[in-house]
Amino acid sequence: MRLGGRLAAAIEVLEDINRRHRPAADALRDWGLSHRFAGGGDRAAIGNIVYDALRRKRSAGWLLGDETPRATGFGALLLEWGQTAQSLNAALEGDKFAPPLLSNAELATVAGRKLADAPDEVRADSPDWCVPLLKEAFGEAWVEEGAALAARPPLDLRTNTLQATRAKVLAELAETGAEPAHLASQGIRIAPIAGDGRHPNVQAEPAFQKGWFEVQDEGSQIAAELADAKPGMQVLDYCAGAGGKSLALSAAMENKGQVFAHDAEKQRLAPIFDRMRRSENRNIQVVAREQELAPLTGHMDIVLVDAPCTGSGTWRRRPDAKWRLTSRQLDTRKAEQSAILDVAKGFVKPGGLLVYITCSVFPEENGGQVSNFLARHKGFAPVDHAALWQARFPGHDAAARLGPQFGISLSPALSGTDGFYFCALRKVA
């Protein structure tokens, strides 16, 4: 397929997403099933246009003066693919599968607009209702951080130290352009793709099959490192999901002690079994039923709560979720977080830690949630997060927002990671 056919297909997918209010991954999968002639390169390029259009929906639409799928599809190519309006029309001309060329009116609109002159919420590519939340989170840097949340993401990996060293994995993945991560001690980064490129299929690598590494955002790796799990500890990963942090904690503990992996939605735990076998994490017990956790009450050195949240910190990877999110969903997540914390605290032993993590940048889900918890429960106190950060990541104070009481925040523009929040509370009574 030429660029015109790929753009037309992307616009078709974007129309499906708008019409049916469905995740982008589902719409792209269904398009591929009904257009089996499209090769892997075509599907990757179409996916790039779709995700670029969703990440840059406001700024792409602003350039064209509209937010239709056609406008955002064209705008994405202008913003992310190095195209000009003239070069794009030239590339589409004569392609019978291409959408109609940019009209004279559209050409004039594009020529008369510079993104630097756009309103702040457009440059931040943020829904209007999220603007106050971003301002509260980032202050004067909110536009820069919003734009970073709308950028293409890197591909991050975590070395499994039970099986390999980072140097060994880097040597194995040398052809992919992999480099050591900036902060995470066992992190590896493959830079964001450009244009119609695609990240290497690292899960097809022999090193992955041998359990040498896992795919995990650097921010998630940092959160696991900050939990500071030690060999011999008893750890409960209360919202374990597919087990990424359980695996990281187990490796940090050198397979000594015990990690209990639990999730209220037990189907989410399904991938952890294959991951454990491949990576040789032998000190993880999967506990699917809530009642089976009762013997752990009051005995855990660390209870880690990677809470369900809006996922606003992951918008660069899941940009469609940004436009589906509502204030009502935020309220629902806050209620869930509060209820989970109130239960999870019961498993912490005296002197142990309750570790609260989200992949959100919204203060109401982060420091606000911790503040409310501390008001309800007087037996917990925040650790010194500035000292914790300096101990784990010395010399990188500028890479995180450090609250003396209410935690550590990571973000794309500041940390180069997804947006994450971390807070450790010690049980003092």
XYZ file of N, CA, C and O in Angstrom, residues 13-201:
756
model
N -10.470 3.584 10.309
C -10.369 3.069 11.678
C -10.767 4.144 12.688
O -11.482 3.877 13.659
N -10.305 5.377 12.478
C -10.651 6.476 13.380
C -12.159 6.729 13.380
O -12.749 7.019 14.434
N -12.794 6.594 12.231
C -14.250 6.751 12.165
C -14.946 5.649 12.963
O -15.932 5.898 13.667
N -14.404 4.434 12.881
C -14.968 3.309 13.644
C -14.829 3.560 15.144
O -15.767 3.317 15.925
N -13.671 4.061 15.568
C -13.451 4.358 16.988
C -14.436 5.413 17.463
O -15.038 5.291 18.539
N -14.624 6.462 16.672
C -15.547 7.535 17.050
C -16.988 7.044 17.100
O -17.743 7.372 18.022
N -17.357 6.264 16.106
C -18.750 5.849 15.987
C -19.140 4.852 17.067
O -20.237 4.920 17.637
N -18.233 3.933 17.381
C -18.568 2.836 18.292
C -17.943 3.008 19.685
O -18.138 2.158 20.553
N -17.199 4.094 19.880
C -16.586 4.385 21.187
C -15.831 3.160 21.715
O -16.029 2.723 22.847
N -14.937 2.641 20.888
C -14.235 1.408 21.230
C -12.735 1.643 21.288
O -12.221 2.614 20.735
N -11.997 0.772 21.960
C -10.550 0.927 22.022
C -9.904 0.849 20.641
O -10.347 0.087 19.771
N -8.833 1.598 20.474
C -8.138 1.630 19.186
C -7.609 0.254 18.807
O -7.664 -0.135 17.632
N -7.093 -0.489 19.776
C -6.527 -1.810 19.469
C -7.591 -2.737 18.880
O -7.302 -3.505 17.948
N -8.820 -2.653 19.393
C -9.894 -3.500 18.879
C -10.255 -3.093 17.450
O -10.465 -3.952 16.578
N -10.342 -1.791 17.205
C -10.700 -1.318 15.869
C -9.624 -1.688 14.853
O -9.932 -2.089 13.718
N -8.374 -1.556 15.222
C -7.282 -1.920 14.318
C -7.259 -3.421 14.051
O -7.029 -3.853 12.905
N -7.508 -4.229 15.079
C -7.533 -5.678 14.894
C -8.639 -6.075 13.925
O -8.418 -6.872 12.996
N -9.828 -5.496 14.104
C -10.944 -5.848 13.225
C -10.685 -5.394 11.795
O -11.054 -6.086 10.834
N -10.058 -4.217 11.635
C -9.721 -3.765 10.282
C -8.757 -4.762 9.626
O -8.922 -5.131 8.458
N -7.757 -5.211 10.368
C -6.800 -6.159 9.814
C -7.447 -7.478 9.423
O -7.110 -8.068 8.389
N -8.415 -7.962 10.231
C -9.093 -9.215 9.916
C -9.926 -9.113 8.650
O -10.081 -10.091 7.911
N -10.463 -7.932 8.393
C -11.305 -7.750 7.203
C -10.515 -7.256 5.994
O -11.089 -7.096 4.911
N -9.218 -7.033 6.152
C -8.358 -6.591 5.047
C -7.059 -7.409 5.094
O -5.977 -6.883 5.330
N -7.206 -8.707 4.890
C -6.076 -9.612 5.058
C -4.970 -9.398 4.028
O -3.852 -9.905 4.200
N -5.273 -8.662 2.969
C -4.241 -8.385 1.965
C -3.159 -7.460 2.501
O -2.055 -7.399 1.960
N -3.464 -6.703 3.539
C -2.504 -5.734 4.076
C -1.370 -6.472 4.775
O -1.597 -7.334 5.629
N -0.144 -6.128 4.429
C 1.016 -6.754 5.040
C 1.335 -6.156 6.396
O 0.713 -5.186 6.849
N 2.346 -6.735 7.061
C 2.718 -6.271 8.390
C 3.174 -4.828 8.393
O 2.848 -4.059 9.301
N 3.910 -4.422 7.356
C 4.355 -3.029 7.266
C 3.198 -2.077 7.100
O 3.188 -0.975 7.678
N 2.201 -2.493 6.293
C 1.006 -1.657 6.108
C 0.248 -1.504 7.419
O -0.149 -0.394 7.802
N 0.050 -2.607 8.118
C -0.712 -2.544 9.372
C 0.017 -1.689 10.414
O -0.614 -0.938 11.158
N 1.350 -1.805 10.445
C 2.112 -0.985 11.393
C 1.974 0.495 11.069
O 1.780 1.328 11.961
N 2.073 0.839 9.781
C 1.969 2.246 9.378
C 0.579 2.796 9.659
O 0.426 3.933 10.130
N -0.451 2.003 9.375
C -1.822 2.443 9.648
C -2.002 2.657 11.149
O -2.584 3.655 11.587
N -1.473 1.728 11.941
C -1.551 1.880 13.390
C -0.839 3.128 13.872
O -1.328 3.841 14.759
N 0.309 3.441 13.271
C 1.038 4.650 13.651
C 0.212 5.896 13.393
O 0.171 6.823 14.215
N -0.442 5.949 12.225
C -1.260 7.122 11.907
C -2.418 7.235 12.896
O -2.725 8.327 13.408
N -3.076 6.097 13.187
C -4.215 6.110 14.106
C -3.779 6.594 15.491
O -4.405 7.494 16.080
N -2.699 6.033 16.009
C -2.257 6.418 17.352
C -1.724 7.848 17.378
O -1.932 8.575 18.357
N -1.038 8.271 16.318
C -0.596 9.669 16.257
C -1.798 10.612 16.242
O -1.794 11.656 16.905
N -2.832 10.244 15.482
C -4.026 11.090 15.407
C -4.734 11.167 16.755
O -5.294 12.219 17.120
N -4.713 10.079 17.520
C -5.344 10.082 18.839
C -4.496 10.833 19.862
O -5.026 11.575 20.696
N -3.174 10.629 19.807
C -2.310 11.369 20.737
C -2.413 12.866 20.490
O -2.458 13.656 21.427
N -2.417 13.259 19.226
C -2.354 14.672 18.855
C -3.711 15.170 18.368
O -3.771 16.092 17.530
N -4.772 14.609 18.887
C -6.106 14.899 18.352
C -6.415 16.386 18.325
O -6.911 16.920 17.318
N -6.139 17.091 19.408
C -6.487 18.514 19.455
C -5.565 19.341 18.569
O -6.009 20.218 17.833
N -4.264 19.088 18.646
C -3.337 19.895 17.851
C -3.453 19.560 16.372
O -3.390 20.461 15.521
N -3.645 18.286 16.034
C -3.818 17.907 14.629
C -5.097 18.518 14.069
O -5.116 19.056 12.949
N -6.177 18.450 14.853
C -7.425 19.045 14.400
C -7.346 20.552 14.287
O -7.917 21.154 13.372
N -6.634 21.170 15.229
C -6.494 22.630 15.195
C -5.794 23.096 13.928
O -6.184 24.120 13.338
N -4.802 22.349 13.484
C -4.096 22.733 12.257
C -5.020 22.753 11.052
O -4.859 23.562 10.143
N -5.984 21.828 11.029
C -6.922 21.730 9.903
C -8.218 22.479 10.146
O -9.055 22.599 9.250
N -8.416 22.967 11.380
C -9.651 23.682 11.694
C -10.838 22.776 11.923
O -11.991 23.209 11.844
N -10.592 21.502 12.232
C -11.669 20.539 12.460
C -11.105 19.369 13.253
O -9.887 19.164 13.274
N -11.971 18.588 13.911
C -11.505 17.412 14.640
C -12.130 16.142 14.105
O -12.270 15.147 14.807
N -12.492 16.133 12.822
C -13.005 14.920 12.198
C -11.859 13.919 12.035
O -10.679 14.282 12.072
N -12.175 12.633 11.844
C -11.114 11.659 11.569
C -10.240 12.047 10.381
O -9.024 11.838 10.414
N -10.851 12.625 9.350
C -10.046 13.057 8.199
C -9.045 14.129 8.627
O -7.845 14.055 8.312
N -9.526 15.128 9.369
C -8.648 16.226 9.767
C -7.536 15.745 10.679
O -6.366 16.115 10.508
N -7.860 14.900 11.653
C -6.829 14.448 12.583
C -5.861 13.484 11.908
O -4.681 13.432 12.260
N -6.343 12.707 10.945
C -5.447 11.825 10.196
C -4.440 12.617 9.378
O -3.229 12.343 9.429
N -4.916 13.607 8.642
C -4.006 14.477 7.889
C -3.090 15.229 8.847
O -1.883 15.344 8.617
N -3.672 15.771 9.913
C -2.878 16.547 10.861
C -1.782 15.732 11.518
O -0.677 16.236 11.763
N -2.059 14.453 11.783
C -1.040 13.589 12.380
C 0.162 13.453 11.462
O 1.318 13.472 11.915
N -0.076 13.334 10.166
C 1.039 13.229 9.214
C 1.833 14.527 9.151
O 3.061 14.511 8.984
N 1.154 15.652 9.299
C 1.852 16.938 9.292
C 2.692 17.121 10.554
O 3.789 17.688 10.502
N 2.207 16.624 11.671
C 2.892 16.842 12.953
C 3.968 15.802 13.252
O 4.992 16.123 13.859
N 3.735 14.561 12.844
C 4.605 13.467 13.298
C 5.401 12.792 12.184
O 6.310 12.020 12.471
N 5.074 13.044 10.942
C 5.703 12.301 9.846
C 6.600 13.179 8.969
O 7.047 12.754 7.909
N 6.826 14.411 9.398
C 7.713 15.277 8.634
C 7.140 15.753 7.314
O 7.884 16.178 6.418
N 5.833 15.698 7.157
C 5.189 16.134 5.928
C 4.807 17.607 6.008
O 4.532 18.131 7.099
N 4.793 18.261 4.864
C 4.156 19.558 4.730
C 2.845 19.349 3.978
O 2.621 18.277 3.383
N 2.006 20.344 3.984
C 0.741 20.210 3.253
C 1.007 19.939 1.779
O 0.321 19.117 1.143
N 2.012 20.606 1.225
C 2.313 20.446 -0.192
C 2.906 19.067 -0.483
O 2.520 18.397 -1.457
N 3.837 18.623 0.360
C 4.441 17.312 0.114
C 3.426 16.194 0.304
O 3.479 15.167 -0.378
N 2.493 16.396 1.223
C 1.473 15.382 1.470
C 0.533 15.279 0.274
O 0.222 14.176 -0.196
N 0.100 16.399 -0.256
C -0.747 16.359 -1.448
C -0.010 15.712 -2.613
O -0.588 14.936 -3.381
N 1.270 16.024 -2.765
C 2.052 15.437 -3.853
C 2.153 13.925 -3.688
O 2.089 13.166 -4.668
N 2.310 13.456 -2.427
C 2.428 12.017 -2.176
C 1.116 11.286 -2.437
O 1.118 10.106 -2.826
N -0.021 11.979 -2.248
C -1.324 11.348 -2.428
C -1.842 11.434 -3.855
O -2.700 10.638 -4.252
N -1.323 12.364 -4.609
C -1.840 12.608 -5.960
C -1.640 11.378 -6.839
O -0.571 10.767 -6.857
N -2.698 11.000 -7.530
C -2.636 9.856 -8.431
C -2.862 8.520 -7.768
O -2.891 7.486 -8.450
N -3.017 8.492 -6.447
C -3.270 7.247 -5.726
C -4.777 7.058 -5.624
O -5.459 7.795 -4.900
N -5.295 6.065 -6.329
C -6.753 5.893 -6.366
C -7.335 5.461 -5.017
O -8.547 5.544 -4.807
N -6.477 4.998 -4.122
C -6.959 4.577 -2.821
C -6.855 5.678 -1.769
O -7.277 5.486 -0.627
N -6.294 6.804 -2.142
C -6.086 7.893 -1.187
C -7.371 8.667 -0.938
O -8.264 8.702 -1.797
N -7.494 9.300 0.217
C -8.621 10.211 0.445
C -8.450 11.449 -0.436
O -7.365 11.677 -0.995
N -9.488 12.268 -0.584
C -9.340 13.501 -1.364
C -8.192 14.353 -0.833
O -7.940 14.404 0.374
N -7.488 15.009 -1.753
C -6.367 15.855 -1.361
C -6.845 17.003 -0.475
O -8.029 17.342 -0.440
N -5.907 17.605 0.239
C -6.224 18.816 0.998
C -6.772 19.869 0.051
O -6.168 20.176 -0.984
N -7.913 20.424 0.390
C -8.553 21.433 -0.460
C -7.821 22.766 -0.342
O -6.973 22.955 0.550
N -8.170 23.683 -1.207
C -7.568 25.023 -1.127
C -7.866 25.674 0.222
O -7.004 26.349 0.799
N -9.092 25.477 0.701
C -9.447 26.048 2.011
C -8.603 25.422 3.116
O -8.126 26.117 4.022
N -8.404 24.092 3.050
C -7.588 23.418 4.072
C -6.129 23.847 3.971
O -5.458 24.066 4.989
N -5.633 23.982 2.756
C -4.257 24.445 2.567
C -4.074 25.836 3.165
O -3.049 26.123 3.797
N -5.073 26.686 2.971
C -4.983 28.043 3.512
C -5.025 28.021 5.041
O -4.299 28.776 5.705
N -5.866 27.157 5.607
C -5.934 27.048 7.068
C -4.611 26.587 7.642
O -4.098 27.170 8.609
N -4.027 25.555 7.046
C -2.738 25.043 7.527
C -1.658 26.101 7.401
O -0.839 26.305 8.308
N -1.656 26.812 6.277
C -0.626 27.828 6.047
C -0.722 28.973 7.043
O 0.296 29.596 7.389
N -1.930 29.233 7.530
C -2.135 30.367 8.422
C -2.000 30.038 9.894
O -2.240 30.901 10.744
N -1.607 28.782 10.215
C -1.556 28.386 11.617
C -0.188 27.815 11.994
O 0.376 27.005 11.260
N 0.305 28.253 13.130
C 1.509 27.690 13.724
C 1.148 27.165 15.101
O 0.501 27.862 15.889
N 1.567 25.939 15.375
C 1.167 25.312 16.628
C 1.606 26.123 17.844
O 0.932 26.128 18.880
N 2.708 26.840 17.707
C 3.186 27.658 18.831
C 2.180 28.735 19.220
O 2.204 29.236 20.353
N 1.293 29.100 18.291
C 0.293 30.128 18.553
C -1.035 29.549 19.045
O -1.971 30.297 19.327
N -1.123 28.226 19.144
C -2.384 27.584 19.526
C -2.666 27.806 21.008
O -1.754 28.060 21.804
N -3.926 27.702 21.424
C -4.255 27.779 22.847
C -3.513 26.703 23.635
O -3.163 25.645 23.103
N -3.303 26.958 24.920
C -2.540 26.032 25.753
C -3.124 24.624 25.749
O -2.386 23.635 25.663
N -4.445 24.513 25.847
C -5.051 23.187 25.921
C -4.861 22.405 24.617
O -4.846 21.173 24.613
N -4.710 23.142 23.510
C -4.432 22.489 22.225
C -2.995 21.990 22.198
O -2.717 20.849 21.823
N -2.051 22.815 22.612
C -0.643 22.400 22.615
C -0.412 21.265 23.610
O 0.485 20.442 23.431
N -1.224 21.204 24.659
C -1.128 20.117 25.626
C -1.899 18.876 25.190
O -1.790 17.830 25.832
N -2.673 18.991 24.118
C -3.500 17.886 23.626
C -4.309 17.263 24.749
O -4.342 16.043 24.934
N -4.987 18.124 25.501
C -5.738 17.663 26.667
C -7.228 17.908 26.495
O -7.640 18.936 25.944
N -8.076 16.992 26.975
C -9.503 17.304 27.092
C -9.681 18.504 28.012
O -8.941 18.672 28.995
N -10.672 19.335 27.732
C -10.873 20.559 28.516
C -11.029 20.261 30.009
O -10.476 20.972 30.855
N -11.787 19.204 30.347
C -12.075 18.955 31.759
C -10.837 18.502 32.525
O -10.805 18.611 33.758
N -9.806 18.035 31.804
C -8.571 17.593 32.464
C -7.578 18.733 32.693
O -6.605 18.553 33.435
N -7.808 19.883 32.067
C -6.852 20.992 32.183
C -6.622 21.391 33.641
O -5.463 21.525 34.072
N -7.664 21.598 34.463
C -7.395 21.956 35.867
C -6.596 20.890 36.608
O -5.781 21.218 37.478
N -6.799 19.626 36.276
C -6.064 18.547 36.931
C -4.590 18.576 36.540
O -3.707 18.361 37.383
N -4.308 18.851 35.267
C -2.922 18.948 34.825
C -2.243 20.170 35.429
O -1.064 20.112 35.812
N -2.970 21.264 35.531
C -2.402 22.463 36.165
C -2.066 22.202 37.621
O -1.015 22.632 38.117
N -2.953 21.502 38.317
C -2.704 21.192 39.716
C -1.495 20.272 39.864
O -0.690 20.409 40.792
N -1.345 19.341 38.918
C -0.255 18.371 39.001
C 1.098 18.986 38.648
O 2.110 18.697 39.306
N 1.128 19.845 37.619
C 2.407 20.263 37.045
C 2.682 21.769 37.118
O 3.771 22.206 36.744
N 1.720 22.538 37.603
C 1.947 23.976 37.700
C 2.242 24.591 36.340
O 1.571 24.294 35.343
N 3.256 25.430 36.277
C 3.571 26.134 35.034
C 4.034 25.199 33.928
O 4.030 25.575 32.752
N 4.421 23.992 34.264
C 4.914 23.032 33.265
C 3.794 22.179 32.674
O 4.075 21.234 31.933
N 2.540 22.518 32.932
C 1.454 21.620 32.552
C 1.326 21.447 31.046
O 1.007 20.342 30.565
N 1.589 22.487 30.270
C 1.492 22.350 28.809
C 2.595 21.432 28.296
O 2.350 20.540 27.458
N 3.800 21.625 28.795
C 4.913 20.769 28.389
C 4.646 19.311 28.762
O 4.896 18.391 27.957
N 4.128 19.085 29.955
C 3.856 17.717 30.375
C 2.695 17.108 29.583
O 2.717 15.926 29.240
N 1.680 17.911 29.292
C 0.585 17.410 28.464
C 1.073 17.006 27.089
O 0.686 15.960 26.554
N 1.948 17.832 26.510
C 2.510 17.510 25.196
C 3.348 16.246 25.257
O 3.343 15.423 24.332
N 4.103 16.062 26.353
C 4.919 14.857 26.497
C 4.046 13.608 26.617
O 4.417 12.527 26.149
N 2.877 13.751 27.242
C 1.937 12.643 27.330
C 1.288 12.329 25.987
O 0.603 11.316 25.845
N 1.494 13.209 24.999
C 0.955 13.000 23.655
C 2.048 12.624 22.658
O 1.800 12.592 21.450
N 3.244 12.344 23.141
C 4.358 11.976 22.266
C 4.405 10.467 22.068
O 3.814 9.697 22.828
N 5.133 10.037 21.052
C 5.337 8.605 20.859
C 6.202 8.043 21.988
O 7.183 8.661 22.384
N 5.843 6.871 22.506
C 6.584 6.316 23.649
C 7.757 5.446 23.202
O 7.758 4.901 22.091
N 8.745 5.276 24.084
C 9.797 4.296 23.827
C 9.298 2.893 24.166
O 8.177 2.716 24.661
N 10.133 1.906 23.904
C 9.881 0.541 24.344
C 10.880 0.236 25.449
O 12.094 0.281 25.223
N 10.387 -0.028 26.649
C 11.246 -0.264 27.809
C 11.219 -1.734 28.214
O 10.161 -2.382 28.187
N 12.375 -2.227 28.632
C 12.538 -3.602 29.074
C 13.194 -3.615 30.450
O 13.929 -2.688 30.794
N 12.940 -4.676 31.208
C 13.611 -4.873 32.498
C 14.421 -6.160 32.462
O 13.894 -7.236 32.183
N 15.694 -6.052 32.736
C 16.540 -7.233 32.826
C 16.093 -8.114 33.986
O 15.869 -7.621 35.099
N 15.949 -9.393 33.741
C 15.647 -10.343 34.804
C 16.971 -10.810 35.400
O 17.655 -11.669 34.831
N 17.326 -10.263 36.532
C 18.636 -10.540 37.133
C 18.761 -11.967 37.661
O 19.854 -12.392 38.044
N 17.666 -12.713 37.677
C 17.742 -14.127 38.033
C 18.337 -14.953 36.899
O 18.787 -16.088 37.117
N 18.343 -14.378 35.690
C 18.763 -15.124 34.506
C 19.906 -14.481 33.732
O 20.604 -15.173 32.982
N 20.066 -13.169 33.859
C 21.034 -12.484 32.992
C 21.456 -11.171 33.636
O 20.875 -10.720 34.629
N 22.461 -10.552 33.061
C 22.859 -9.199 33.424
C 22.371 -8.241 32.350
O 22.079 -8.649 31.214
N 22.315 -6.968 32.698
C 21.887 -5.984 31.700
C 22.859 -5.961 30.524
O 22.424 -5.854 29.367
N 24.151 -6.049 30.803
C 25.136 -6.047 29.719
C 24.907 -7.217 28.764
O 25.046 -7.073 27.530
N 24.549 -8.366 29.309
C 24.299 -9.547 28.481
C 23.081 -9.347 27.583
O 23.107 -9.696 26.392
N 22.017 -8.766 28.142
C 20.815 -8.513 27.349
C 21.102 -7.456 26.279
O 20.677 -7.590 25.123
N 21.818 -6.400 26.649
C 22.149 -5.359 25.671
C 22.952 -5.923 24.506
O 22.731 -5.555 23.342
N 23.879 -6.799 24.801
C 24.664 -7.419 23.729
C 23.774 -8.254 22.824
O 23.927 -8.241 21.590
N 22.824 -8.972 23.421
C 21.917 -9.811 22.644
C 20.986 -8.977 21.766
O 20.600 -9.407 20.671
N 20.620 -7.784 22.238
C 19.670 -6.933 21.508
C 20.359 -5.789 20.766
O 19.713 -4.792 20.426
N 21.648 -5.922 20.510
C 22.420 -4.820 19.930
C 21.817 -4.307 18.623
O 21.824 -3.104 18.357
N 21.250 -5.189 17.811
C 20.713 -4.782 16.514
C 19.440 -3.955 16.638
O 19.010 -3.338 15.662
N 18.828 -3.935 17.806
C 17.574 -3.185 17.990
C 17.809 -1.727 18.380
O 16.858 -0.956 18.452
N 19.057 -1.359 18.656
C 19.332 -0.012 19.142
C 19.079 0.162 20.621
O 18.985 1.290 21.119
N 18.982 -0.933 21.352
C 18.708 -0.874 22.792
C 19.857 -0.206 23.537
O 21.029 -0.420 23.228
N 19.504 0.609 24.543
C 20.477 1.323 25.375
C 20.089 1.177 26.843
O 18.926 0.914 27.157
N 21.022 1.374 27.765
C 20.654 1.362 29.178
C 19.649 2.467 29.485
O 19.744 3.579 28.949
N 18.686 2.176 30.328
C 17.721 3.194 30.747
C 18.420 4.259 31.578
O 19.481 4.022 32.160
N 17.810 5.429 31.643
C 18.429 6.562 32.327
C 18.432 6.391 33.844
O 19.395 6.756 34.515
N 17.362 5.804 34.387
C 17.209 5.731 35.845
C 17.156 4.310 36.381
O 17.904 3.975 37.294
N 16.269 3.489 35.871
C 16.072 2.148 36.422
C 17.361 1.341 36.315
O 17.981 1.265 35.258
N 17.742 0.698 37.416
C 19.049 0.041 37.475
C 19.172 -1.131 36.517
O 20.284 -1.450 36.070
N 18.057 -1.776 36.194
C 18.084 -2.896 35.257
C 17.279 -2.598 33.994
O 16.938 -3.501 33.238
N 17.003 -1.326 33.754
C 16.180 -0.939 32.628
C 16.956 -0.861 31.329
O 18.152 -0.558 31.291
N 16.246 -1.113 30.230
C 16.770 -1.027 28.873
C 15.738 -0.296 28.041
O 14.537 -0.543 28.175
N 16.200 0.607 27.197
C 15.267 1.403 26.395
C 15.575 1.309 24.907
O 16.734 1.408 24.496
N 14.515 1.132 24.132
C 14.576 1.243 22.678
C 13.786 2.503 22.325
O 12.626 2.639 22.718
N 14.421 3.410 21.628
C 13.866 4.753 21.415
C 12.537 4.711 20.677
O 12.227 3.735 19.970
N 11.722 5.771 20.801
C 10.469 5.831 20.049
C 10.718 5.706 18.545
O 11.753 6.135 18.035
N 9.768 5.110 17.876
C 9.871 4.947 16.426
C 9.608 6.281 15.733
O 9.082 7.225 16.332
N 9.988 6.344 14.475
C 9.740 7.533 13.660
C 8.934 7.131 12.430
O 9.081 6.018 11.911
N 8.067 8.051 11.973
C 7.335 7.829 10.732
C 6.558 6.537 10.725
O 5.778 6.246 11.620
N 6.797 5.723 9.669
C 6.054 4.471 9.536
C 6.808 3.289 10.127
O 6.486 2.133 9.853
N 7.813 3.563 10.961
C 8.592 2.487 11.561
C 7.811 1.729 12.615
O 6.686 2.075 12.968
N 8.419 0.674 13.097
C 7.798 -0.100 14.173
C 8.892 -0.653 15.072
O 10.008 -0.922 14.627
N 8.548 -0.798 16.332
C 9.504 -1.354 17.272
C 9.787 -2.822 16.929
O 8.908 -3.522 16.404
N 10.975 -3.295 17.244
C 11.265 -4.715 17.009
C 10.365 -5.589 17.874
O 9.964 -5.200 18.972
N 10.059 -6.770 17.353
C 9.251 -7.728 18.113
C 10.163 -8.431 19.105
O 10.638 -9.545 18.871
